[in-house]
């Protein structure tokens, strides 16, 4: 809720850049996945960190919830407004501020998307590698500690964010980190804000690491007789020090759906999709070594694609897979799981999940970023069927429980938001109280993205 | 201070494993560098996390300061006891608990040293790469976010610690992180404790990433006509995506000292010392490419060493350099600076520091981990001369001020401890208050390593 006097003050401050239109509110209450719509009471479109600070101070004075918004592509209801309040949409703060080629760094505003950044970088020989699929905003990606297909080589957002400018809950603007490659100067506040999902403050600027555009890229596809054989190949490759830029797993069900609905022609068995980055010589050596390992594990039909068009087609298909799978059952909505396990236990974990899903009343192909031990079941449910929704929740919770048993985590990359709140205590035990203590210390009135991530009481 | 009744309780709990012997106390109050001796009132030698928790609860009840201790090789007085209290020495908790080869992970106790771990790993094909020079304990290395020569390729402790067991200031034992390669499940507590210097809790177990032992290693040495030429070569190499395992800079003064006091035969100009890790083919390609870049920048006498003995001799000399430099002025003590700057500005920063030192009354060779922009001046001072000590402090503070101006940090790897406390506000501004708020939330009675890292008031 926003009290009338607060709304009036906001309106005076922002003019046209404060919106209370129904459709705008609805848009900012929606999630990509199954989460119910929870709209804010107003949406602000600030243009500077100073303005964000002014907004936060005003909201703090009136006890108004403040929710950050990038592109709305988060999957666990991160951007929803369960208590109403003000959504701060960063679309007007989307500039690339400075490219520092020699330092391989860039300073950006939070609303800049990863594709916009890479377009800007094209002529520099540099690139920003993190690729969660969606063309998300970089502020949102940092806030949710996003990763995706390329993390196996380049790391996650945790590894890319060198420094931040943040408006903290009392409205002060702080800077974390530096432009230096490393620092031991106290607590790692940058790392604390990355993944804090807007519950500790709003990111108003990011300093990000860049990487050289690879001299050569090649892609490969390989079918396997079993999940176990595919995963074993991944484990051996990692142990050997191979570092493909992507190692994606699709199970037999996903292969069948891609054949039927996206014009693919996979054998209907588990597959690995790979990409290699490096010098010509390094890429050739790495792809050949991977092919040898795959053959030893019973891999079939190892195919390379060095042509850009073939690669583009492959990764478009992979990135589209979520929507292709969703479309394979018209009218369905998806509950997407996101566990991440130690890679030694990944084969058994995927097999168990697949058996549980097969024995259930819903369908759910499995695919994932297996170089990191992270995979997703796309559980397809009829949104009008309470029984199917409950079944999907049961399957998802079972996958989480098994992942925790194996030393893994409930969420490899999608985050907590609303969707994983109920398993945080199970995963962290007393450490969740420490998170709560940090939240209380920095945001005693709980105005920043309330209802998410920490214990609610 | 430890009240008598607390000391009696500790003695009953620990028996022989509580020490109040003068020489033991003195040993635990000493620093490797110029910091004054500040001994604790007693030293505990616990054998389990449960015992550490019991110790911390007892100290919390009596308001007794608790200071963690690994090998005492920290450089900024991290382990000293300015308010007295109890030092917890982890030498009896030094086991390698579990090697998980397929996951490339190891679980260790905090007192285990990096060399002991690597000895244990020898037959597994895996290694732990972080190398700060000293044979430090892994708990201490995590607590101080250590790095050293190999960080340019493998990263710092921030990048190696996958999870921790920590006794927090109220005596609870928490676990942070998981065995999975990544997680988005809430605040990155692992990252918060890494680098917290014992001010938020005591680390009682670590889960660390391992890396494959490289198939091939080669080393190289190259002289340059100027610091600028050496640094420019480093910048070009990083931009080209070369990732040597070490890129060490030594200035002309260091080269002269190594010639005079450690049997080296360098031309007395700036040098880069390099090591390459990878497959035979990759190492050959990388070393050749680096050689080409060095030649373009005016590098002379690029020499490779593929023999293990030659490499060992080179890196022993590098690691010994601090002590060689110290011994070059008998009776001297060292004030070691540790700034880290964006690599684009490193050439000018090193040149300015060298000019300032040359114009001062003390001498100070410069060497460092230039792939990361991190370098050290070893300022040699007569410990009995207040004038020389003041001069060293002036030079050190000027290097810090310049580094901050350039977007860098006061400390790349040595940490805050006592020695960098006075520049924390200068570096962090209001963000230092956020660190203080976190400290207060987790350790309201300020029993954990008091006097360090956060604002004292």
JSON list of N, CA and C in Angstrom, two decimals, chain B residues 322-379:
[
{"chain": "B", "resi": 322, "resn": "UNK", "atom": "N", "xyz": [61.29, -11.63, -0.66]},
{"chain": "B", "resi": 322, "resn": "UNK", "atom": "CA", "xyz": [61.01, -10.76, 0.49]},
{"chain": "B", "resi": 322, "resn": "UNK", "atom": "C", "xyz": [62.14, -10.86, 1.52]},
{"chain": "B", "resi": 323, "resn": "UNK", "atom": "N", "xyz": [62.52, -12.11, 1.84]},
{"chain": "B", "resi": 323, "resn": "UNK", "atom": "CA", "xyz": [63.55, -12.28, 2.86]},
{"chain": "B", "resi": 323, "resn": "UNK", "atom": "C", "xyz": [64.93, -11.86, 2.33]},
{"chain": "B", "resi": 324, "resn": "UNK", "atom": "N", "xyz": [65.17, -12.09, 1.04]},
{"chain": "B", "resi": 324, "resn": "UNK", "atom": "CA", "xyz": [66.44, -11.65, 0.45]},
{"chain": "B", "resi": 324, "resn": "UNK", "atom": "C", "xyz": [66.56, -10.12, 0.52]},
{"chain": "B", "resi": 325, "resn": "UNK", "atom": "N", "xyz": [65.45, -9.46, 0.19]},
{"chain": "B", "resi": 325, "resn": "UNK", "atom": "CA", "xyz": [65.45, -7.99, 0.23]},
{"chain": "B", "resi": 325, "resn": "UNK", "atom": "C", "xyz": [65.66, -7.51, 1.67]},
{"chain": "B", "resi": 326, "resn": "UNK", "atom": "N", "xyz": [64.96, -8.16, 2.60]},
{"chain": "B", "resi": 326, "resn": "UNK", "atom": "CA", "xyz": [65.09, -7.79, 4.02]},
{"chain": "B", "resi": 326, "resn": "UNK", "atom": "C", "xyz": [66.54, -7.96, 4.48]},
{"chain": "B", "resi": 327, "resn": "UNK", "atom": "N", "xyz": [67.17, -9.08, 4.07]},
{"chain": "B", "resi": 327, "resn": "UNK", "atom": "CA", "xyz": [68.55, -9.36, 4.49]},
{"chain": "B", "resi": 327, "resn": "UNK", "atom": "C", "xyz": [69.55, -8.42, 3.82]},
{"chain": "B", "resi": 328, "resn": "UNK", "atom": "N", "xyz": [69.13, -7.76, 2.72]},
{"chain": "B", "resi": 328, "resn": "UNK", "atom": "CA", "xyz": [70.07, -6.88, 2.01]},
{"chain": "B", "resi": 328, "resn": "UNK", "atom": "C", "xyz": [70.40, -5.64, 2.84]},
{"chain": "B", "resi": 329, "resn": "UNK", "atom": "N", "xyz": [69.56, -5.35, 3.84]},
{"chain": "B", "resi": 329, "resn": "UNK", "atom": "CA", "xyz": [69.91, -4.27, 4.79]},
{"chain": "B", "resi": 329, "resn": "UNK", "atom": "C", "xyz": [69.87, -4.86, 6.19]},
{"chain": "B", "resi": 330, "resn": "UNK", "atom": "N", "xyz": [71.00, -5.32, 6.69]},
{"chain": "B", "resi": 330, "resn": "UNK", "atom": "CA", "xyz": [71.01, -6.02, 7.98]},
{"chain": "B", "resi": 330, "resn": "UNK", "atom": "C", "xyz": [70.37, -5.17, 9.08]},
{"chain": "B", "resi": 331, "resn": "UNK", "atom": "N", "xyz": [69.53, -5.84, 9.89]},
{"chain": "B", "resi": 331, "resn": "UNK", "atom": "CA", "xyz": [68.88, -5.15, 11.01]},
{"chain": "B", "resi": 331, "resn": "UNK", "atom": "C", "xyz": [67.60, -4.44, 10.62]},
{"chain": "B", "resi": 332, "resn": "UNK", "atom": "N", "xyz": [67.31, -4.37, 9.33]},
{"chain": "B", "resi": 332, "resn": "UNK", "atom": "CA", "xyz": [66.13, -3.63, 8.90]},
{"chain": "B", "resi": 332, "resn": "UNK", "atom": "C", "xyz": [64.87, -4.44, 9.13]},
{"chain": "B", "resi": 333, "resn": "UNK", "atom": "N", "xyz": [63.76, -3.72, 9.26]},
{"chain": "B", "resi": 333, "resn": "UNK", "atom": "CA", "xyz": [62.46, -4.35, 9.23]},
{"chain": "B", "resi": 333, "resn": "UNK", "atom": "C", "xyz": [61.74, -3.79, 8.00]},
{"chain": "B", "resi": 334, "resn": "UNK", "atom": "N", "xyz": [60.64, -4.44, 7.61]},
{"chain": "B", "resi": 334, "resn": "UNK", "atom": "CA", "xyz": [60.01, -4.03, 6.35]},
{"chain": "B", "resi": 334, "resn": "UNK", "atom": "C", "xyz": [58.60, -3.51, 6.57]},
{"chain": "B", "resi": 335, "resn": "UNK", "atom": "N", "xyz": [58.28, -2.42, 5.90]},
{"chain": "B", "resi": 335, "resn": "UNK", "atom": "CA", "xyz": [56.89, -2.00, 5.75]},
{"chain": "B", "resi": 335, "resn": "UNK", "atom": "C", "xyz": [56.52, -2.39, 4.32]},
{"chain": "B", "resi": 336, "resn": "UNK", "atom": "N", "xyz": [55.57, -3.32, 4.19]},
{"chain": "B", "resi": 336, "resn": "UNK", "atom": "CA", "xyz": [55.25, -3.85, 2.87]},
{"chain": "B", "resi": 336, "resn": "UNK", "atom": "C", "xyz": [53.93, -3.26, 2.40]},
{"chain": "B", "resi": 337, "resn": "UNK", "atom": "N", "xyz": [53.96, -2.56, 1.28]},
{"chain": "B", "resi": 337, "resn": "UNK", "atom": "CA", "xyz": [52.72, -2.00, 0.74]},
{"chain": "B", "resi": 337, "resn": "UNK", "atom": "C", "xyz": [52.05, -3.06, -0.14]},
{"chain": "B", "resi": 338, "resn": "UNK", "atom": "N", "xyz": [50.75, -2.84, -0.44]},
{"chain": "B", "resi": 338, "resn": "UNK", "atom": "CA", "xyz": [49.99, -3.91, -1.10]},
{"chain": "B", "resi": 338, "resn": "UNK", "atom": "C", "xyz": [48.87, -3.36, -1.98]},
{"chain": "B", "resi": 339, "resn": "UNK", "atom": "N", "xyz": [49.08, -2.22, -2.61]},
{"chain": "B", "resi": 339, "resn": "UNK", "atom": "CA", "xyz": [47.98, -1.67, -3.41]},
{"chain": "B", "resi": 339, "resn": "UNK", "atom": "C", "xyz": [47.73, -2.52, -4.65]},
{"chain": "B", "resi": 340, "resn": "UNK", "atom": "N", "xyz": [46.53, -2.38, -5.18]},
{"chain": "B", "resi": 340, "resn": "UNK", "atom": "CA", "xyz": [46.14, -3.09, -6.40]},
{"chain": "B", "resi": 340, "resn": "UNK", "atom": "C", "xyz": [45.34, -2.08, -7.24]},
{"chain": "B", "resi": 341, "resn": "UNK", "atom": "N", "xyz": [45.72, -1.93, -8.50]},
{"chain": "B", "resi": 341, "resn": "UNK", "atom": "CA", "xyz": [45.10, -0.90, -9.35]},
{"chain": "B", "resi": 341, "resn": "UNK", "atom": "C", "xyz": [44.60, -1.52, -10.65]},
{"chain": "B", "resi": 342, "resn": "UNK", "atom": "N", "xyz": [43.71, -0.82, -11.36]},
{"chain": "B", "resi": 342, "resn": "UNK", "atom": "CA", "xyz": [43.33, -1.30, -12.70]},
{"chain": "B", "resi": 342, "resn": "UNK", "atom": "C", "xyz": [44.59, -1.41, -13.55]},
{"chain": "B", "resi": 343, "resn": "UNK", "atom": "N", "xyz": [44.72, -2.50, -14.31]},
{"chain": "B", "resi": 343, "resn": "UNK", "atom": "CA", "xyz": [46.03, -2.72, -14.96]},
{"chain": "B", "resi": 343, "resn": "UNK", "atom": "C", "xyz": [46.38, -1.64, -15.97]},
{"chain": "B", "resi": 344, "resn": "UNK", "atom": "N", "xyz": [45.39, -0.93, -16.49]},
{"chain": "B", "resi": 344, "resn": "UNK", "atom": "CA", "xyz": [45.70, 0.15, -17.44]},
{"chain": "B", "resi": 344, "resn": "UNK", "atom": "C", "xyz": [46.50, 1.27, -16.78]},
{"chain": "B", "resi": 345, "resn": "UNK", "atom": "N", "xyz": [46.41, 1.41, -15.48]},
{"chain": "B", "resi": 345, "resn": "UNK", "atom": "CA", "xyz": [47.07, 2.50, -14.77]},
{"chain": "B", "resi": 345, "resn": "UNK", "atom": "C", "xyz": [48.29, 2.03, -13.98]},
{"chain": "B", "resi": 346, "resn": "UNK", "atom": "N", "xyz": [48.62, 0.74, -14.10]},
{"chain": "B", "resi": 346, "resn": "UNK", "atom": "CA", "xyz": [49.66, 0.16, -13.26]},
{"chain": "B", "resi": 346, "resn": "UNK", "atom": "C", "xyz": [51.04, 0.72, -13.57]},
{"chain": "B", "resi": 347, "resn": "UNK", "atom": "N", "xyz": [51.34, 0.91, -14.85]},
{"chain": "B", "resi": 347, "resn": "UNK", "atom": "CA", "xyz": [52.66, 1.42, -15.22]},
{"chain": "B", "resi": 347, "resn": "UNK", "atom": "C", "xyz": [52.94, 2.77, -14.56]},
{"chain": "B", "resi": 348, "resn": "UNK", "atom": "N", "xyz": [51.99, 3.69, -14.71]},
{"chain": "B", "resi": 348, "resn": "UNK", "atom": "CA", "xyz": [52.20, 5.02, -14.12]},
{"chain": "B", "resi": 348, "resn": "UNK", "atom": "C", "xyz": [52.23, 4.95, -12.59]},
{"chain": "B", "resi": 349, "resn": "UNK", "atom": "N", "xyz": [51.43, 4.04, -12.01]},
{"chain": "B", "resi": 349, "resn": "UNK", "atom": "CA", "xyz": [51.38, 3.95, -10.55]},
{"chain": "B", "resi": 349, "resn": "UNK", "atom": "C", "xyz": [52.71, 3.42, -10.01]},
{"chain": "B", "resi": 350, "resn": "UNK", "atom": "N", "xyz": [53.26, 2.40, -10.65]},
{"chain": "B", "resi": 350, "resn": "UNK", "atom": "CA", "xyz": [54.54, 1.86, -10.19]},
{"chain": "B", "resi": 350, "resn": "UNK", "atom": "C", "xyz": [55.64, 2.90, -10.38]},
{"chain": "B", "resi": 351, "resn": "UNK", "atom": "N", "xyz": [55.63, 3.57, -11.52]},
{"chain": "B", "resi": 351, "resn": "UNK", "atom": "CA", "xyz": [56.66, 4.60, -11.77]},
{"chain": "B", "resi": 351, "resn": "UNK", "atom": "C", "xyz": [56.61, 5.71, -10.73]},
{"chain": "B", "resi": 352, "resn": "UNK", "atom": "N", "xyz": [55.41, 6.16, -10.41]},
{"chain": "B", "resi": 352, "resn": "UNK", "atom": "CA", "xyz": [55.29, 7.23, -9.41]},
{"chain": "B", "resi": 352, "resn": "UNK", "atom": "C", "xyz": [55.79, 6.77, -8.05]},
{"chain": "B", "resi": 353, "resn": "UNK", "atom": "N", "xyz": [55.39, 5.53, -7.66]},
{"chain": "B", "resi": 353, "resn": "UNK", "atom": "CA", "xyz": [55.85, 5.01, -6.37]},
{"chain": "B", "resi": 353, "resn": "UNK", "atom": "C", "xyz": [57.38, 4.93, -6.34]},
{"chain": "B", "resi": 354, "resn": "UNK", "atom": "N", "xyz": [57.95, 4.44, -7.45]},
{"chain": "B", "resi": 354, "resn": "UNK", "atom": "CA", "xyz": [59.42, 4.30, -7.50]},
{"chain": "B", "resi": 354, "resn": "UNK", "atom": "C", "xyz": [60.10, 5.66, -7.38]},
{"chain": "B", "resi": 355, "resn": "UNK", "atom": "N", "xyz": [59.54, 6.68, -8.07]},
{"chain": "B", "resi": 355, "resn": "UNK", "atom": "CA", "xyz": [60.12, 8.03, -7.97]},
{"chain": "B", "resi": 355, "resn": "UNK", "atom": "C", "xyz": [60.03, 8.56, -6.54]},
{"chain": "B", "resi": 356, "resn": "UNK", "atom": "N", "xyz": [58.85, 8.36, -5.91]},
{"chain": "B", "resi": 356, "resn": "UNK", "atom": "CA", "xyz": [58.67, 8.84, -4.53]},
{"chain": "B", "resi": 356, "resn": "UNK", "atom": "C", "xyz": [59.66, 8.17, -3.58]},
{"chain": "B", "resi": 357, "resn": "UNK", "atom": "N", "xyz": [59.84, 6.87, -3.76]},
{"chain": "B", "resi": 357, "resn": "UNK", "atom": "CA", "xyz": [60.76, 6.14, -2.89]},
{"chain": "B", "resi": 357, "resn": "UNK", "atom": "C", "xyz": [62.20, 6.62, -3.12]},
{"chain": "B", "resi": 358, "resn": "UNK", "atom": "N", "xyz": [62.56, 6.79, -4.41]},
{"chain": "B", "resi": 358, "resn": "UNK", "atom": "CA", "xyz": [63.92, 7.25, -4.73]},
{"chain": "B", "resi": 358, "resn": "UNK", "atom": "C", "xyz": [64.22, 8.61, -4.10]},
{"chain": "B", "resi": 359, "resn": "UNK", "atom": "N", "xyz": [63.18, 9.45, -4.00]},
{"chain": "B", "resi": 359, "resn": "UNK", "atom": "CA", "xyz": [63.36, 10.79, -3.44]},
{"chain": "B", "resi": 359, "resn": "UNK", "atom": "C", "xyz": [63.28, 10.79, -1.91]},
{"chain": "B", "resi": 360, "resn": "UNK", "atom": "N", "xyz": [63.04, 9.64, -1.31]},
{"chain": "B", "resi": 360, "resn": "UNK", "atom": "CA", "xyz": [62.85, 9.58, 0.14]},
{"chain": "B", "resi": 360, "resn": "UNK", "atom": "C", "xyz": [64.14, 9.14, 0.85]},
{"chain": "B", "resi": 361, "resn": "UNK", "atom": "N", "xyz": [64.09, 9.04, 2.16]},
{"chain": "B", "resi": 361, "resn": "UNK", "atom": "CA", "xyz": [65.26, 8.62, 2.92]},
{"chain": "B", "resi": 361, "resn": "UNK", "atom": "C", "xyz": [65.32, 7.11, 3.13]},
{"chain": "B", "resi": 362, "resn": "UNK", "atom": "N", "xyz": [64.32, 6.35, 2.60]},
{"chain": "B", "resi": 362, "resn": "UNK", "atom": "CA", "xyz": [64.38, 4.88, 2.74]},
{"chain": "B", "resi": 362, "resn": "UNK", "atom": "C", "xyz": [64.48, 4.25, 1.35]},
{"chain": "B", "resi": 363, "resn": "UNK", "atom": "N", "xyz": [64.90, 2.99, 1.31]},
{"chain": "B", "resi": 363, "resn": "UNK", "atom": "CA", "xyz": [64.93, 2.29, 0.03]},
{"chain": "B", "resi": 363, "resn": "UNK", "atom": "C", "xyz": [63.76, 1.32, -0.02]},
{"chain": "B", "resi": 364, "resn": "UNK", "atom": "N", "xyz": [63.36, 0.92, -1.22]},
{"chain": "B", "resi": 364, "resn": "UNK", "atom": "CA", "xyz": [62.20, 0.03, -1.34]},
{"chain": "B", "resi": 364, "resn": "UNK", "atom": "C", "xyz": [62.03, -0.51, -2.73]},
{"chain": "B", "resi": 365, "resn": "UNK", "atom": "N", "xyz": [62.56, -1.70, -2.98]},
{"chain": "B", "resi": 365, "resn": "UNK", "atom": "CA", "xyz": [62.32, -2.35, -4.27]},
{"chain": "B", "resi": 365, "resn": "UNK", "atom": "C", "xyz": [60.83, -2.65, -4.45]},
{"chain": "B", "resi": 366, "resn": "UNK", "atom": "N", "xyz": [60.39, -2.76, -5.70]},
{"chain": "B", "resi": 366, "resn": "UNK", "atom": "CA", "xyz": [58.98, -3.03, -6.01]},
{"chain": "B", "resi": 366, "resn": "UNK", "atom": "C", "xyz": [58.88, -4.32, -6.81]},
{"chain": "B", "resi": 367, "resn": "UNK", "atom": "N", "xyz": [57.95, -5.16, -6.40]},
{"chain": "B", "resi": 367, "resn": "UNK", "atom": "CA", "xyz": [57.70, -6.40, -7.14]},
{"chain": "B", "resi": 367, "resn": "UNK", "atom": "C", "xyz": [56.24, -6.76, -6.97]},
{"chain": "B", "resi": 368, "resn": "UNK", "atom": "N", "xyz": [55.72, -7.62, -7.83]},
{"chain": "B", "resi": 368, "resn": "UNK", "atom": "CA", "xyz": [54.30, -7.90, -7.64]},
{"chain": "B", "resi": 368, "resn": "UNK", "atom": "C", "xyz": [53.67, -8.79, -8.68]},
{"chain": "B", "resi": 369, "resn": "UNK", "atom": "N", "xyz": [52.38, -9.01, -8.45]},
{"chain": "B", "resi": 369, "resn": "UNK", "atom": "CA", "xyz": [51.56, -9.92, -9.23]},
{"chain": "B", "resi": 369, "resn": "UNK", "atom": "C", "xyz": [50.83, -9.08, -10.27]},
{"chain": "B", "resi": 370, "resn": "UNK", "atom": "N", "xyz": [51.53, -8.73, -11.34]},
{"chain": "B", "resi": 370, "resn": "UNK", "atom": "CA", "xyz": [51.06, -7.66, -12.20]},
{"chain": "B", "resi": 370, "resn": "UNK", "atom": "C", "xyz": [49.92, -8.08, -13.14]},
{"chain": "B", "resi": 371, "resn": "UNK", "atom": "N", "xyz": [49.69, -9.37, -13.28]},
{"chain": "B", "resi": 371, "resn": "UNK", "atom": "CA", "xyz": [48.52, -9.80, -14.05]},
{"chain": "B", "resi": 371, "resn": "UNK", "atom": "C", "xyz": [47.23, -9.33, -13.39]},
{"chain": "B", "resi": 372, "resn": "UNK", "atom": "N", "xyz": [47.27, -9.15, -12.08]},
{"chain": "B", "resi": 372, "resn": "UNK", "atom": "CA", "xyz": [46.12, -8.65, -11.32]},
{"chain": "B", "resi": 372, "resn": "UNK", "atom": "C", "xyz": [46.23, -7.16, -10.97]},
{"chain": "B", "resi": 373, "resn": "UNK", "atom": "N", "xyz": [47.32, -6.51, -11.33]},
{"chain": "B", "resi": 373, "resn": "UNK", "atom": "CA", "xyz": [47.49, -5.10, -10.96]},
{"chain": "B", "resi": 373, "resn": "UNK", "atom": "C", "xyz": [47.95, -4.90, -9.53]},
{"chain": "B", "resi": 374, "resn": "UNK", "atom": "N", "xyz": [48.48, -5.92, -8.92]},
{"chain": "B", "resi": 374, "resn": "UNK", "atom": "CA", "xyz": [48.84, -5.91, -7.49]},
{"chain": "B", "resi": 374, "resn": "UNK", "atom": "C", "xyz": [50.37, -5.93, -7.35]},
{"chain": "B", "resi": 375, "resn": "UNK", "atom": "N", "xyz": [50.93, -4.98, -6.60]},
{"chain": "B", "resi": 375, "resn": "UNK", "atom": "CA", "xyz": [52.38, -4.96, -6.43]},
{"chain": "B", "resi": 375, "resn": "UNK", "atom": "C", "xyz": [52.73, -4.43, -5.05]},
{"chain": "B", "resi": 376, "resn": "UNK", "atom": "N", "xyz": [53.95, -4.76, -4.63]},
{"chain": "B", "resi": 376, "resn": "UNK", "atom": "CA", "xyz": [54.40, -4.44, -3.28]},
{"chain": "B", "resi": 376, "resn": "UNK", "atom": "C", "xyz": [55.70, -3.65, -3.34]},
{"chain": "B", "resi": 377, "resn": "UNK", "atom": "N", "xyz": [55.78, -2.58, -2.55]},
{"chain": "B", "resi": 377, "resn": "UNK", "atom": "CA", "xyz": [57.08, -1.98, -2.26]},
{"chain": "B", "resi": 377, "resn": "UNK", "atom": "C", "xyz": [57.52, -2.54, -0.91]},
{"chain": "B", "resi": 378, "resn": "UNK", "atom": "N", "xyz": [58.76, -3.03, -0.86]},
{"chain": "B", "resi": 378, "resn": "UNK", "atom": "CA", "xyz": [59.29, -3.53, 0.42]},
{"chain": "B", "resi": 378, "resn": "UNK", "atom": "C", "xyz": [60.13, -2.39, 0.99]},
{"chain": "B", "resi": 379, "resn": "UNK", "atom": "N", "xyz": [59.52, -1.57, 1.84]},
{"chain": "B", "resi": 379, "resn": "UNK", "atom": "CA", "xyz": [60.20, -0.39, 2.37]},
{"chain": "B", "resi": 379, "resn": "UNK", "atom": "C", "xyz": [61.07, -0.81, 3.55]}
]
